[in-house]
Coordinates of C-alpha atoms in Angstrom, one line a residue:
Chain A
M1 CA 50.3 -3.5 -9.4
T2 CA 54.1 -4.0 -8.9
T3 CA 55.0 -1.1 -11.2
T4 CA 55.9 2.1 -9.3
P5 CA 53.5 4.9 -10.2
T6 CA 55.1 7.4 -12.5
T7 CA 53.6 10.6 -13.7
D8 CA 52.5 8.8 -16.9
V9 CA 50.1 6.6 -15.0
P10 CA 46.6 8.1 -14.9
M11 CA 45.3 8.8 -11.4
V12 CA 42.0 7.0 -12.1
H13 CA 41.5 4.6 -15.0
A14 CA 38.2 2.9 -15.5
D15 CA 38.0 0.3 -18.3
C16 CA 34.5 -1.1 -18.9
V17 CA 33.5 -0.9 -15.3
S18 CA 30.1 -2.4 -14.3
K19 CA 28.3 -2.6 -11.0
S20 CA 25.0 -4.2 -10.1
F21 CA 22.9 -4.3 -7.0
G22 CA 21.1 -7.6 -7.4
S23 CA 19.6 -7.5 -10.9
N24 CA 19.8 -3.8 -11.0
E25 CA 22.8 -2.7 -13.1
V26 CA 23.8 0.7 -11.9
L27 CA 27.0 1.1 -13.9
K28 CA 27.1 -0.3 -17.4
S29 CA 30.6 -0.5 -18.9
I30 CA 32.0 2.8 -17.8
S31 CA 35.4 3.8 -19.3
L32 CA 37.1 7.0 -18.4
T33 CA 40.5 8.3 -17.4
V34 CA 41.5 11.0 -15.0
K35 CA 45.0 12.4 -15.4
R36 CA 47.2 13.6 -12.5
G37 CA 46.1 17.1 -11.5
E38 CA 43.0 17.0 -13.6
V39 CA 39.6 18.1 -12.4
L40 CA 36.7 16.0 -13.7
C41 CA 33.1 16.9 -13.2
L42 CA 30.5 14.2 -13.3
V43 CA 27.0 15.5 -14.1
G44 CA 23.8 13.8 -14.9
P45 CA 20.3 13.2 -13.6
S46 CA 19.9 11.5 -10.2
G47 CA 20.1 7.7 -10.3
S48 CA 22.5 7.9 -13.2
G49 CA 25.2 6.1 -11.3
K50 CA 27.5 9.1 -10.6
S51 CA 27.7 8.6 -6.9
T52 CA 28.1 4.8 -7.2
F53 CA 31.0 5.3 -9.5
L54 CA 32.7 7.6 -6.8
R55 CA 32.0 5.0 -4.2
C56 CA 33.6 2.3 -6.3
I57 CA 36.8 4.4 -6.6
N58 CA 36.9 4.6 -2.8
H59 CA 36.3 0.9 -2.1
L60 CA 32.9 1.6 -0.6
E61 CA 31.4 -0.6 -3.4
R62 CA 33.1 -3.4 -5.3
V63 CA 32.9 -3.4 -9.1
N64 CA 31.4 -6.5 -10.8
A65 CA 33.1 -6.3 -14.1
G66 CA 35.9 -4.4 -15.8
R67 CA 39.1 -2.9 -14.3
L68 CA 39.3 0.1 -12.1
T69 CA 42.7 1.4 -11.1
V70 CA 43.8 4.3 -8.9
D71 CA 47.3 5.5 -9.4
G72 CA 48.0 2.2 -11.3
V73 CA 46.7 0.0 -8.4
L74 CA 43.7 -2.2 -8.9
V75 CA 40.7 -1.2 -6.8
G76 CA 38.7 -3.7 -4.7
Y77 CA 40.7 -6.8 -5.8
E78 CA 44.3 -8.0 -5.6
E79 CA 45.8 -9.6 -8.7
R80 CA 48.1 -12.6 -8.0
G81 CA 49.2 -14.6 -11.0
D82 CA 46.1 -14.5 -13.3
K83 CA 43.6 -14.7 -10.5
L84 CA 41.8 -11.9 -8.7
Y85 CA 41.3 -12.1 -4.9
E86 CA 38.9 -10.0 -3.0
L87 CA 40.8 -7.3 -1.1
H88 CA 41.2 -7.7 2.7
P89 CA 39.4 -4.8 4.6
R90 CA 42.8 -3.9 6.1
E91 CA 44.3 -3.5 2.7
A92 CA 41.3 -1.5 1.4
A93 CA 41.6 0.8 4.4
R94 CA 45.2 1.3 3.6
Q95 CA 44.4 2.3 0.0
R96 CA 41.6 4.6 1.1
R97 CA 44.0 6.7 3.1
D98 CA 45.3 8.3 -0.1
I99 CA 41.8 9.1 -1.3
G100 CA 39.8 11.9 0.3
M101 CA 36.1 11.9 0.1
V102 CA 33.6 14.7 0.8
F103 CA 29.9 13.8 1.2
Q104 CA 26.7 15.5 0.3
R105 CA 25.6 15.6 3.9
F106 CA 29.0 16.4 5.3
N107 CA 29.1 13.5 7.8
L108 CA 31.2 15.3 10.3
F109 CA 31.5 13.6 13.7
P110 CA 29.0 15.6 15.8
H111 CA 30.5 14.7 19.1
M112 CA 33.9 16.2 18.2
T113 CA 34.9 19.8 17.6
A114 CA 36.1 20.9 14.2
L115 CA 39.7 20.4 15.2
E116 CA 39.0 17.0 16.7
N117 CA 37.3 16.0 13.5
I118 CA 40.3 16.8 11.5
I119 CA 43.0 15.3 13.8
E120 CA 41.1 12.0 14.4
A121 CA 42.1 10.0 11.3
P122 CA 45.8 11.3 11.1
M123 CA 46.3 10.3 14.7
R124 CA 44.5 6.9 14.7
V125 CA 45.2 5.8 11.1
K126 CA 48.7 7.3 10.4
G127 CA 49.9 7.4 14.0
I128 CA 50.8 11.1 13.8
K129 CA 51.6 12.7 17.2
K130 CA 48.8 14.9 18.5
A131 CA 50.8 18.1 18.7
D132 CA 51.8 17.7 15.0
A133 CA 48.3 16.8 13.9
V134 CA 46.9 19.9 15.7
I135 CA 49.4 22.2 14.0
R136 CA 48.5 20.7 10.6
A137 CA 44.7 20.8 11.4
K138 CA 45.0 24.5 12.3
E139 CA 46.8 25.2 9.0
L140 CA 44.0 23.4 7.1
L141 CA 41.2 25.2 9.0
A142 CA 42.9 28.5 8.1
R143 CA 43.1 27.3 4.5
V144 CA 39.4 26.8 4.3
G145 CA 38.8 30.1 6.1
L146 CA 37.7 28.7 9.5
G147 CA 40.8 29.3 11.6
H148 CA 38.6 30.8 14.3
K149 CA 36.2 27.8 14.4
A150 CA 38.6 25.1 15.7
D151 CA 36.7 24.6 18.9
A152 CA 33.2 24.8 17.5
Y153 CA 31.1 21.6 17.3
P154 CA 29.4 20.8 14.0
A155 CA 26.0 21.7 15.3
H156 CA 27.2 25.2 15.9
L157 CA 28.4 25.7 12.3
S158 CA 26.4 26.6 9.2
G159 CA 26.1 24.0 6.4
G160 CA 28.7 25.7 4.4
Q161 CA 31.1 25.9 7.3
Q162 CA 30.5 22.2 8.1
Q163 CA 31.3 21.3 4.5
R164 CA 34.5 23.3 4.6
V165 CA 35.5 21.5 7.8
A166 CA 34.8 18.2 6.0
I167 CA 37.1 19.2 3.2
A168 CA 39.8 20.1 5.7
R169 CA 39.3 16.7 7.4
A170 CA 39.8 14.9 4.1
L171 CA 42.8 17.0 3.2
A172 CA 44.4 16.1 6.6
M173 CA 45.2 12.7 5.3
D174 CA 47.3 14.2 2.5
P175 CA 45.3 12.5 -0.3
K176 CA 46.5 12.3 -3.9
L177 CA 42.9 12.3 -5.1
M178 CA 39.8 14.0 -3.8
L179 CA 36.3 12.8 -4.5
F180 CA 33.3 15.2 -4.0
D181 CA 29.9 13.6 -3.9
E182 CA 27.4 16.5 -4.6
P183 CA 29.2 18.7 -2.0
T184 CA 26.8 21.6 -2.3
S185 CA 23.5 19.9 -2.9
A186 CA 22.5 19.9 0.8
L187 CA 23.4 23.6 1.2
D188 CA 21.2 26.7 1.3
P189 CA 21.8 28.7 -1.9
E190 CA 23.6 31.5 -0.2
L191 CA 26.2 29.1 1.3
V192 CA 27.1 27.3 -1.9
G193 CA 29.6 29.9 -3.0
E194 CA 31.9 29.6 0.0
V195 CA 32.3 25.8 -0.5
L196 CA 32.9 26.2 -4.2
D197 CA 35.5 28.9 -3.5
V198 CA 37.4 26.5 -1.3
M199 CA 37.2 23.8 -4.1
K200 CA 38.3 26.2 -6.8
A201 CA 41.4 27.1 -4.7
L202 CA 42.1 23.4 -4.2
A203 CA 41.9 22.8 -7.9
A204 CA 44.2 25.7 -8.5
S205 CA 46.7 24.1 -6.1
G206 CA 47.0 21.1 -8.5
M207 CA 44.8 18.5 -6.6
T208 CA 43.3 15.8 -8.7
M209 CA 39.6 16.0 -8.2
I210 CA 36.5 14.1 -9.3
V211 CA 33.4 16.2 -8.5
V212 CA 29.8 15.0 -8.8
T213 CA 27.8 18.2 -9.1
H214 CA 24.9 20.1 -10.4
E215 CA 26.8 23.4 -10.4
M216 CA 27.3 23.9 -14.1
G217 CA 29.0 27.3 -13.4
F218 CA 31.6 25.5 -11.4
A219 CA 32.1 22.8 -14.0
R220 CA 32.6 25.4 -16.7
E221 CA 35.0 27.5 -14.7
V222 CA 37.1 24.9 -13.0
A223 CA 36.8 21.5 -14.7
D224 CA 39.3 20.2 -17.2
S225 CA 36.8 17.7 -18.5
L226 CA 33.1 17.0 -18.1
V227 CA 31.4 13.7 -18.2
F228 CA 27.6 13.4 -18.6
M229 CA 26.2 10.2 -17.3
D230 CA 22.7 8.8 -17.7
G231 CA 21.3 5.4 -16.9
G232 CA 24.6 4.0 -15.9
V233 CA 26.5 4.9 -19.1
V234 CA 28.7 7.7 -20.2
V235 CA 26.6 9.6 -22.7
E236 CA 29.0 12.3 -23.6
S237 CA 32.3 13.7 -22.4
G238 CA 34.9 16.3 -23.3
D239 CA 35.8 19.9 -22.7
P240 CA 33.2 21.4 -20.4
H241 CA 32.8 24.6 -22.5
E242 CA 32.1 22.6 -25.6
V243 CA 29.8 20.0 -23.9
L244 CA 27.8 22.7 -22.1
A245 CA 27.6 25.1 -25.1
N246 CA 27.1 22.5 -27.8
P247 CA 25.8 19.1 -26.5
Q248 CA 25.8 16.4 -29.1
H249 CA 23.3 13.9 -27.6
Q250 CA 19.6 14.4 -27.2
R251 CA 19.7 13.3 -23.5
T252 CA 22.5 15.7 -22.7
K253 CA 20.5 18.5 -24.4
A254 CA 17.4 17.6 -22.4
F255 CA 19.3 17.5 -19.1
L256 CA 21.1 20.7 -19.7
S257 CA 18.0 22.5 -20.7
K258 CA 16.6 21.7 -17.2
V259 CA 19.6 22.7 -15.1
L260 CA 21.1 25.7 -17.0
Chain B
M1 CA -15.5 51.3 39.9
V2 CA -13.3 48.7 38.1
V3 CA -14.6 49.7 34.7
S4 CA -14.0 53.3 35.2
S5 CA -10.4 52.8 36.4
T6 CA -9.5 50.8 33.3
G7 CA -11.1 53.4 31.2
S8 CA -8.9 56.1 32.7
D9 CA -5.8 53.9 32.1
R10 CA -6.4 53.6 28.4
P11 CA -5.2 56.9 27.2
A12 CA -2.1 56.6 29.4
T13 CA -1.1 53.2 27.9
Q14 CA -1.8 54.5 24.4
T15 CA 0.5 57.4 24.8
T16 CA 3.4 55.3 26.0
A17 CA 3.0 53.0 23.1
S18 CA 2.8 55.7 20.4
P19 CA 6.6 56.3 20.2
D20 CA 6.8 52.8 18.6
G21 CA 4.8 54.2 15.8
G22 CA 1.1 53.7 15.7
R23 CA -1.8 52.1 17.6
R24 CA -1.4 49.3 20.0
A25 CA -4.1 47.5 22.0
E26 CA -3.7 47.1 25.7
P27 CA -3.4 43.6 27.2
I28 CA -6.7 41.8 27.6
K29 CA -8.1 41.6 31.1
A30 CA -10.7 38.8 31.3
I31 CA -12.4 37.0 34.2
R32 CA -10.6 33.6 34.5
L33 CA -12.6 30.5 33.7
K34 CA -13.4 28.6 36.9
H35 CA -12.8 24.9 37.2
P36 CA -15.0 23.8 40.1
G37 CA -14.6 20.1 39.3
R38 CA -10.9 20.3 39.7
I39 CA -11.1 21.8 43.2
V40 CA -13.6 19.3 44.4
F41 CA -11.6 16.4 43.1
A42 CA -8.4 17.7 44.7
V43 CA -10.1 18.2 48.0
I44 CA -11.4 14.6 47.9
L45 CA -8.0 13.2 47.1
I46 CA -6.3 15.2 49.9
A47 CA -9.0 14.2 52.4
A48 CA -8.6 10.5 51.5
L49 CA -4.8 10.7 51.8
A50 CA -4.9 12.4 55.1
L51 CA -7.4 9.9 56.4
F52 CA -5.2 7.0 55.3
L53 CA -2.1 8.6 57.0
I54 CA -3.8 9.4 60.3
D55 CA -5.3 5.8 60.4
A56 CA -1.9 4.2 59.4
S57 CA 0.0 6.1 62.1
Q58 CA -2.4 4.8 64.8
R59 CA -2.9 1.3 63.5
Q60 CA -1.3 -1.4 65.6
A61 CA -0.5 -3.9 62.8
Y62 CA 2.0 -1.5 61.1
G63 CA 4.2 -1.9 64.3
W64 CA 5.8 1.6 64.1
D65 CA 7.8 0.9 67.2
N66 CA 9.6 -2.0 65.5
F67 CA 10.0 0.0 62.3
G68 CA 11.9 2.6 64.3
K69 CA 13.9 -0.1 66.1
Y70 CA 15.1 -1.8 62.9
I71 CA 15.3 0.9 60.2
F72 CA 18.9 1.7 61.2
D73 CA 19.7 -1.8 62.5
R74 CA 23.3 -2.8 61.6
R75 CA 22.1 -6.0 60.0
I76 CA 19.7 -4.0 57.8
S77 CA 22.3 -1.4 56.7
Q78 CA 24.7 -4.2 55.9
A79 CA 22.0 -6.0 53.9
A80 CA 21.4 -2.7 52.1
L81 CA 25.0 -2.6 51.1
N82 CA 24.8 -6.2 49.8
T83 CA 21.8 -5.2 47.7
L84 CA 23.8 -2.2 46.3
L85 CA 26.8 -4.5 45.5
L86 CA 24.5 -7.1 43.8
T87 CA 23.1 -4.2 41.6
V88 CA 26.5 -2.7 40.8
Y89 CA 28.2 -6.0 39.9
S90 CA 25.2 -7.4 38.0
M91 CA 24.8 -4.2 35.9
A92 CA 28.5 -3.9 35.2
I93 CA 28.7 -7.4 33.8
A94 CA 25.4 -7.0 32.0
I95 CA 26.5 -3.8 30.2
V96 CA 29.8 -5.4 29.0
L97 CA 28.0 -8.6 27.9
G98 CA 25.1 -6.6 26.4
I99 CA 27.5 -4.5 24.2
T100 CA 29.2 -7.8 23.1
L101 CA 25.8 -9.4 22.2
A102 CA 24.6 -6.3 20.4
V103 CA 27.7 -6.2 18.2
M104 CA 27.3 -9.9 17.6
R105 CA 23.7 -9.4 16.5
L106 CA 24.8 -6.7 14.0
S107 CA 27.5 -9.0 12.6
D108 CA 27.5 -10.3 9.0
N109 CA 28.5 -13.8 10.2
P110 CA 25.2 -15.7 10.3
V111 CA 26.5 -18.1 13.1
V112 CA 27.6 -15.3 15.3
K113 CA 24.3 -13.5 14.7
G114 CA 22.4 -16.7 15.4
V115 CA 24.2 -17.4 18.7
A116 CA 23.4 -13.9 19.9
W117 CA 19.7 -14.4 18.9
L118 CA 19.6 -17.7 20.7
Y119 CA 20.9 -16.1 23.9
L120 CA 18.3 -13.4 23.8
W121 CA 15.6 -16.0 23.0
V122 CA 16.5 -18.1 26.1
F123 CA 17.2 -15.4 28.6
R124 CA 14.3 -13.1 27.7
G125 CA 11.9 -16.0 27.2
T126 CA 12.2 -17.4 30.7
P127 CA 11.4 -15.7 34.1
V128 CA 14.4 -14.3 36.0
Y129 CA 13.2 -16.1 39.1
V130 CA 13.4 -19.5 37.3
Q131 CA 16.8 -18.6 36.0
L132 CA 18.0 -17.8 39.5
V133 CA 16.8 -21.2 40.8
F134 CA 18.7 -22.8 38.0
W135 CA 21.9 -21.0 39.0
G136 CA 21.4 -22.1 42.6
L137 CA 21.3 -25.7 41.4
I138 CA 24.4 -25.4 39.2
A139 CA 26.5 -27.3 41.7
T140 CA 24.0 -30.2 41.4
I141 CA 24.2 -30.2 37.6
Y142 CA 27.9 -29.6 37.3
S143 CA 29.5 -30.8 40.5
T144 CA 33.0 -30.1 39.4
I145 CA 34.7 -27.6 37.0
D146 CA 37.3 -29.4 34.9
I147 CA 40.1 -27.8 33.1
G148 CA 41.8 -29.8 30.4
I149 CA 41.3 -31.4 27.0
P150 CA 37.7 -32.7 26.6
F151 CA 37.1 -36.4 26.9
T152 CA 40.5 -36.9 28.6
A153 CA 41.4 -36.8 32.3
P154 CA 41.2 -33.2 33.5
W155 CA 44.4 -31.4 34.6
I156 CA 42.6 -29.5 37.3
S157 CA 39.2 -30.4 38.8
L158 CA 37.5 -28.0 41.2
E159 CA 34.5 -28.5 43.2
T160 CA 31.8 -26.1 42.0
K161 CA 30.5 -25.3 45.4
A162 CA 33.9 -24.4 46.7
V163 CA 34.7 -22.1 43.8
I164 CA 31.5 -20.0 43.5
D165 CA 29.5 -18.9 46.6
V166 CA 25.9 -18.0 46.5
F167 CA 26.5 -14.2 46.2
W168 CA 28.3 -14.7 42.9
L169 CA 25.7 -17.2 41.7
A170 CA 23.1 -14.4 42.3
V171 CA 25.3 -12.0 40.4
I172 CA 25.7 -14.4 37.5
G173 CA 22.0 -15.1 37.4
L174 CA 21.0 -11.5 37.5
S175 CA 23.6 -10.2 35.0
L176 CA 23.1 -12.9 32.4
N177 CA 19.4 -12.2 32.4
E178 CA 19.9 -8.4 32.3
A179 CA 22.5 -8.7 29.5
A180 CA 19.7 -9.8 27.1
Y181 CA 17.8 -6.6 27.8
M182 CA 21.0 -4.4 27.6
A183 CA 21.9 -6.0 24.3
E184 CA 18.6 -4.7 22.8
I185 CA 19.2 -1.2 24.2
V186 CA 22.7 -1.1 22.9
R187 CA 21.6 -2.4 19.5
A188 CA 18.9 0.3 19.3
G189 CA 21.6 2.9 20.2
I190 CA 24.0 1.7 17.5
L191 CA 21.3 1.6 14.8
S192 CA 20.2 5.1 15.7
V193 CA 23.6 6.5 14.5
D194 CA 23.4 7.9 10.9
P195 CA 25.0 5.4 8.5
G196 CA 26.9 8.3 7.0
Q197 CA 29.1 8.4 10.1
E198 CA 30.4 4.9 9.5
E199 CA 30.9 5.7 5.8
A200 CA 32.9 8.9 6.6
S201 CA 35.0 7.1 9.1
T202 CA 35.7 4.2 6.7
A203 CA 36.5 6.6 3.9
L204 CA 39.2 8.2 6.2
G205 CA 40.8 4.8 6.4
M206 CA 39.8 3.9 9.9
S207 CA 39.3 0.3 10.8
W208 CA 36.0 -1.3 11.9
L209 CA 37.1 -1.3 15.6
Q210 CA 38.3 2.3 15.4
T211 CA 35.0 3.4 13.8
M212 CA 33.1 1.6 16.5
R213 CA 35.0 2.9 19.4
R214 CA 35.7 6.5 18.3
V215 CA 32.6 7.3 16.2
I216 CA 29.6 5.0 16.6
I217 CA 29.6 4.1 20.3
P218 CA 30.1 7.7 21.6
Q219 CA 27.1 8.8 19.5
A220 CA 25.0 5.8 20.5
M221 CA 25.5 6.7 24.2
R222 CA 22.8 9.4 23.9
I223 CA 20.2 6.9 23.1
I224 CA 21.6 4.2 25.4
I225 CA 22.0 6.2 28.6
P226 CA 18.3 6.9 29.5
P227 CA 16.9 3.3 29.2
T228 CA 20.1 2.0 31.0
G229 CA 19.2 4.2 33.9
N230 CA 15.8 2.6 34.0
E231 CA 17.4 -0.8 33.9
V232 CA 19.6 0.1 37.0
I233 CA 16.5 1.0 39.0
S234 CA 14.8 -2.1 37.8
M235 CA 17.8 -4.2 38.7
L236 CA 17.9 -2.8 42.2
K237 CA 14.4 -4.1 42.8
T238 CA 14.9 -7.4 41.0
T239 CA 17.7 -8.2 43.5
S240 CA 14.9 -9.0 46.0
L241 CA 14.4 -12.2 44.0
V242 CA 17.8 -13.7 44.9
A243 CA 16.1 -15.7 47.6
A244 CA 15.5 -18.1 44.7
V245 CA 19.3 -19.0 44.6
P246 CA 19.0 -19.0 47.7
Y247 CA 21.0 -15.9 48.8
S248 CA 19.5 -14.2 51.9
F249 CA 21.8 -11.4 52.9
D250 CA 20.2 -8.8 50.7
L251 CA 17.8 -6.2 52.0
Y252 CA 14.6 -8.1 51.5
G253 CA 16.0 -11.5 52.6
R254 CA 17.5 -10.0 55.8
S255 CA 14.3 -8.2 56.8
R256 CA 12.3 -11.4 56.2
D257 CA 14.7 -13.3 58.4
I258 CA 14.5 -10.8 61.2
S259 CA 10.7 -10.7 60.9
S260 CA 10.5 -14.5 61.3
V261 CA 12.4 -14.2 64.5
I262 CA 10.4 -11.4 66.1
F263 CA 7.0 -12.8 64.6
D264 CA 6.2 -9.3 63.1
P265 CA 6.5 -9.2 59.3
I266 CA 4.8 -5.9 58.5
P267 CA 7.2 -3.4 60.1
L268 CA 10.2 -5.1 58.5
L269 CA 8.5 -5.0 55.1
L270 CA 8.2 -1.2 55.6
V271 CA 11.8 -1.0 56.6
A272 CA 12.9 -2.8 53.4
S273 CA 10.6 -0.6 51.3
A274 CA 12.0 2.6 52.9
W275 CA 15.5 1.6 51.9
Y276 CA 14.5 0.6 48.4
L277 CA 12.7 3.9 48.0
L278 CA 15.7 5.8 49.2
F279 CA 18.0 4.1 46.7
T280 CA 15.6 4.4 43.8
S281 CA 15.1 8.1 44.6
I282 CA 18.8 8.7 44.5
L283 CA 19.1 6.8 41.2
M284 CA 16.2 8.8 39.7
I285 CA 17.9 12.1 40.6
G286 CA 21.1 10.8 39.1
Q287 CA 19.3 9.7 35.9
Y288 CA 17.7 13.1 35.6
F289 CA 21.1 14.8 35.5
L290 CA 22.6 12.2 33.2
E291 CA 19.8 12.6 30.7
K292 CA 20.1 16.3 30.8
R293 CA 23.9 16.1 30.1
F294 CA 23.5 13.6 27.2
S295 CA 20.8 15.5 25.4
R296 CA 22.9 18.6 25.5
G297 CA 24.1 20.1 22.3
I298 CA 21.5 18.4 20.2
G299 CA 18.3 20.3 21.3
Q300 CA 19.2 23.7 22.5
A301 CA 22.6 24.5 21.0
R302 CA 21.4 24.9 17.5
P303 CA 19.1 27.9 17.2
D304 CA 20.8 30.4 19.5
K305 CA 24.4 29.8 18.4
K306 CA 23.7 29.3 14.6
G307 CA 22.2 32.7 14.0
G308 CA 25.2 34.6 15.4
N309 CA 27.8 32.5 13.7
D310 CA 26.3 32.7 10.2
T311 CA 26.3 36.4 10.1
D312 CA 29.7 37.1 11.5
S313 CA 31.8 34.5 9.8
V314 CA 30.4 33.7 6.3
P315 CA 31.1 36.9 4.4
L316 CA 34.4 37.4 6.2
V317 CA 35.6 34.0 5.1
T318 CA 34.6 33.3 1.5
A319 CA 36.4 36.1 -0.3
A320 CA 39.6 36.9 1.5
T321 CA 41.0 34.1 3.7
P322 CA 41.2 31.0 1.6
A323 CA 42.7 32.8 -1.4
I324 CA 45.5 34.1 0.8
T325 CA 46.3 31.0 2.7
I326 CA 46.2 28.6 -0.2
D327 CA 49.1 30.3 -1.9
R328 CA 51.3 29.2 0.9
S329 CA 50.4 25.5 0.7
E330 CA 50.7 25.4 -3.1
G331 CA 54.4 25.0 -3.0
G332 CA 54.2 22.0 -0.9
K333 CA 51.6 20.4 -3.2
G334 CA 53.4 20.9 -6.4

């Protein structure tokens, strides 16, 4: 907690992380590491705990057991002496600033234009001046290929365009880590490509990314490592080409035979 | 005659249609179905209404001469203004208090939640007339307002009657009752906003208050505005109950006072009704435009705009633009 993060510290480190909702244990002792600049794809059947794991990383859920750190800093709790204290919401909000999140259903603010969606958090949370935030937002919109849509409301954009604005909105906070929760699952098939292209470019720029996805092609092409989860446990992980071409576990084989 | 003329039209229409490629049937011309019952019923209604109006215009008891004399009386127009002020002040307080109560009811703190529930239970569970009588008796229950440390001699002691006059007692009575209803309207509005909105806002590092003010409330307004308009209209009419306080300078109270002097209650009831109708009509028109404004963008905007946007921007964007622009930002990232 007190150590200044160096490049050796993994961006995300989970050590025996468990999470339950009541008596329902959704995550069972998950251990994995995401290095700086790495792209990790989380795959698995629905209900396997992938999304919950992402939400834990972003303080949207609090883990019940194990240690979860982002950039060397403990998530959800504060360690003082040998005791853990629940994190104050203000502190959790501060830590979230550095983590961008993209949702399955975009969750753009419908009453704001694309530009307003992007400048909102930098202005309110980081206190950046409006003029500066607008310049940055326009850069980001151009980066996701929507420079001409700054004044469009989300309802006037296609699903793919909305998701690209959502990515730009997350990038506006200059995150060190980006979380993608099934970013293309709610899209029409012909719109998936444009969002994946933006994500590929983002990965190429060196962003650390954790992507929950069913797009095996994307995982094979972009991911540095692939984790297959089922029933709240990590069943298999490794190089995406190897795991996809030659799965070791029966459950992985069964799942891949359905999606590939 | 008719049959033969349509017969001669047929080849003409067919030839004009043929450039489109192929056969096309001409529009159907059929004898319209008659609704004799409808006409009979309409005639009866119009006749009954006309009969009532003719009779009413001649009937002595309506006192049309007094109606004409008092409809623009200065005391009446002043009273109409008082009624408007009662409505505006009461609604303004009720909306602020209602939002507070709604947020309290959605709180995670069981005590805060419970207090809000208790408030709604009391103020929705008793008649507004009874509540107004209570507020009128407040000076009897609490004769002084003391400021200081409880159970010690007060620093300042004010006489309740001197501090709050009946107009403000009426405003307090009306607004506290209305706040209970506004709270439910606001709560419904807040709950109607997709939970994903709060999640997205939280994930961006925004605080609870920022999320509420910037994201949730603006979207809840679309649901909150129409029933609030109804509440304003309802409040305007409820102000006629302030006689219970007793406050008598509102529209209904003033007309009743005048009528008891001239021993002719009916024309002044009509005078008051005419003013109430005027105000509610104006409010209804205002509400129509407000609703139209707040339902904008959700209903109509989608289909017409979306089609155009999809085709022109999607292919243009995916291949070329991101690839080029990302190179520039790469340096900054690494």
